[in-house]
Amino acid sequence: MSGTQLTLTVSGGNAADAQTVVRALESAFGPADESPGDDDAPSTVHTAAFTVGTENLEPGRPARSPLSAPVTVTVQGTPAAVRCAGDTLTGTFTTQDRGSVSGDQEQERQLLLEP
C-alpha cells in the first residue's frame, strides 16, 4: 500500500531554522522528500514534504536544537501523521498551539515554535 503526504510550511526565522524543524520531523518520518534550501533570507516561507507510510506512527525524539527566532509551523496530512508531527515538535521545541482544522480525510495544525 502506498504512503500519503505530510506537508510542512515554516515561516519566520531563516533557512537554518526551517532545516532544524525538518531534521526534527525526520526522526519520526525518515528523510524528507523535499527540503528547504540554503537561502538565508529572513521571513521567507520554507516548505518540506514527507511520504508517510501506513504503519503505526510514533513521535520522534530528536535532540533539542535551538532556533534563531520564533517560527510558525503548519503541518497538513492525515490525522495520524499530523498528530505524530505535532507530538514530535512539542517534544522537541517550546511550542504554542495555534489551532487546527479538520477536513474529511486531512487535518491541518499550526504551532509557534520558540527559541
Short mmCIF file of C-alpha atoms in Angstrom, two decimals:
data_model
loop_
_atom_site.label_atom_id
_atom_site.label_comp_id
_atom_site.label_asym_id
_atom_site.label_seq_id
_atom_site.Cartn_x
_atom_site.Cartn_y
_atom_site.Cartn_z
CA MET A 1 0.00 0.00 0.00
CA SER A 2 1.42 3.40 -0.91
CA GLY A 3 2.02 6.20 1.57
CA THR A 4 0.42 9.59 1.87
CA GLN A 5 1.96 13.04 2.01
CA LEU A 6 2.68 15.20 5.06
CA THR A 7 3.43 18.77 4.08
CA LEU A 8 5.25 21.26 6.25
CA THR A 9 5.38 25.04 5.95
CA VAL A 10 7.76 27.08 8.11
CA SER A 11 7.54 30.87 8.19
CA GLY A 12 9.73 33.25 10.14
CA GLY A 13 13.31 32.59 11.11
CA ASN A 14 15.72 31.60 8.35
CA ALA A 15 16.58 28.57 6.24
CA ALA A 16 18.68 27.07 9.05
CA ASP A 17 15.66 27.23 11.37
CA ALA A 18 13.49 25.54 8.75
CA GLN A 19 16.11 22.83 8.31
CA THR A 20 16.21 22.32 12.11
CA VAL A 21 12.44 21.72 12.09
CA VAL A 22 12.73 19.30 9.17
CA ARG A 23 15.51 17.36 10.91
CA ALA A 24 13.29 17.03 13.99
CA LEU A 25 10.48 15.55 11.89
CA GLU A 26 12.89 13.22 10.08
CA SER A 27 13.30 11.39 13.41
CA ALA A 28 9.67 10.28 13.05
CA PHE A 29 9.12 10.16 9.28
CA GLY A 30 12.54 9.47 7.76
CA PRO A 31 14.20 11.70 5.16
CA ALA A 32 12.08 14.46 3.66
CA ASP A 33 11.09 14.14 0.01
CA GLU A 34 11.53 17.91 -0.34
CA SER A 35 13.56 20.11 2.00
CA PRO A 36 14.16 23.85 2.42
CA GLY A 37 17.12 25.25 0.52
CA ASP A 38 20.03 27.24 1.91
CA ASP A 39 18.58 30.69 1.19
CA ASP A 40 19.23 32.63 4.42
CA ALA A 41 16.71 35.43 3.88
CA PRO A 42 14.61 36.14 6.99
CA SER A 43 10.80 35.90 7.00
CA THR A 44 10.74 33.62 3.99
CA VAL A 45 8.33 30.70 3.82
CA HIS A 46 10.08 27.33 3.59
CA THR A 47 8.38 24.07 2.69
CA ALA A 48 9.12 20.38 3.03
CA ALA A 49 7.23 17.18 2.30
CA PHE A 50 7.38 13.66 3.69
CA THR A 51 5.93 10.43 2.37
CA VAL A 52 4.11 8.82 5.27
CA GLY A 53 3.64 5.07 5.35
CA THR A 54 0.52 3.36 6.56
CA GLU A 55 2.23 1.74 9.57
CA ASN A 56 1.66 2.97 13.12
CA LEU A 57 3.38 6.28 13.58
CA GLU A 58 5.47 7.03 16.66
CA PRO A 59 6.71 10.52 17.56
CA GLY A 60 10.43 11.03 17.10
CA ARG A 61 12.64 12.21 19.93
CA PRO A 62 15.46 14.18 18.31
CA ALA A 63 18.00 16.12 20.31
CA ARG A 64 16.84 19.63 21.15
CA SER A 65 18.22 22.17 18.71
CA PRO A 66 17.97 25.91 19.17
CA LEU A 67 16.13 28.17 16.76
CA SER A 68 17.41 31.68 15.98
CA ALA A 69 13.90 33.17 16.03
CA PRO A 70 10.29 32.14 16.57
CA VAL A 71 8.85 30.23 13.62
CA THR A 72 5.30 29.34 12.69
CA VAL A 73 4.92 25.76 11.51
CA THR A 74 1.91 24.38 9.67
CA VAL A 75 1.62 20.62 9.10
CA GLN A 76 -1.01 19.09 6.87
CA GLY A 77 -1.82 15.45 6.21
CA THR A 78 -3.73 12.52 7.64
CA PRO A 79 -4.88 12.93 11.25
CA ALA A 80 -2.37 10.28 12.42
CA ALA A 81 0.55 11.96 10.60
CA VAL A 82 -0.39 15.43 11.86
CA ARG A 83 -0.73 14.11 15.42
CA CYS A 84 2.69 12.41 15.18
CA ALA A 85 4.30 15.57 13.75
CA GLY A 86 2.71 17.71 16.46
CA ASP A 87 3.86 15.35 19.21
CA THR A 88 7.39 15.31 17.79
CA LEU A 89 7.57 19.11 17.57
CA THR A 90 6.08 19.72 21.03
CA GLY A 91 8.53 17.19 22.48
CA THR A 92 11.46 18.93 20.82
CA PHE A 93 10.72 22.66 20.96
CA THR A 94 8.93 25.13 23.21
CA THR A 95 5.61 25.47 21.42
CA GLN A 96 2.32 27.30 21.44
CA ASP A 97 -0.61 25.62 19.74
CA ARG A 98 -2.18 27.99 17.21
CA GLY A 99 -5.08 25.71 16.32
CA SER A 100 -6.10 23.01 13.90
CA VAL A 101 -8.63 22.43 11.18
CA SER A 102 -10.05 19.03 10.33
CA GLY A 103 -11.30 18.09 6.90
CA ASP A 104 -12.89 14.93 5.60
CA GLN A 105 -9.63 12.95 5.40
CA GLU A 106 -6.97 15.54 6.21
CA GLN A 107 -6.05 17.72 9.11
CA GLU A 108 -4.01 20.90 9.41
CA ARG A 109 -2.30 22.09 12.60
CA GLN A 110 -0.36 25.25 13.29
CA LEU A 111 2.27 25.67 16.00
CA LEU A 112 4.51 28.53 17.06
CA LEU A 113 7.99 27.24 17.90
CA GLU A 114 10.06 29.48 20.15
CA PRO A 115 13.84 29.72 20.53
#
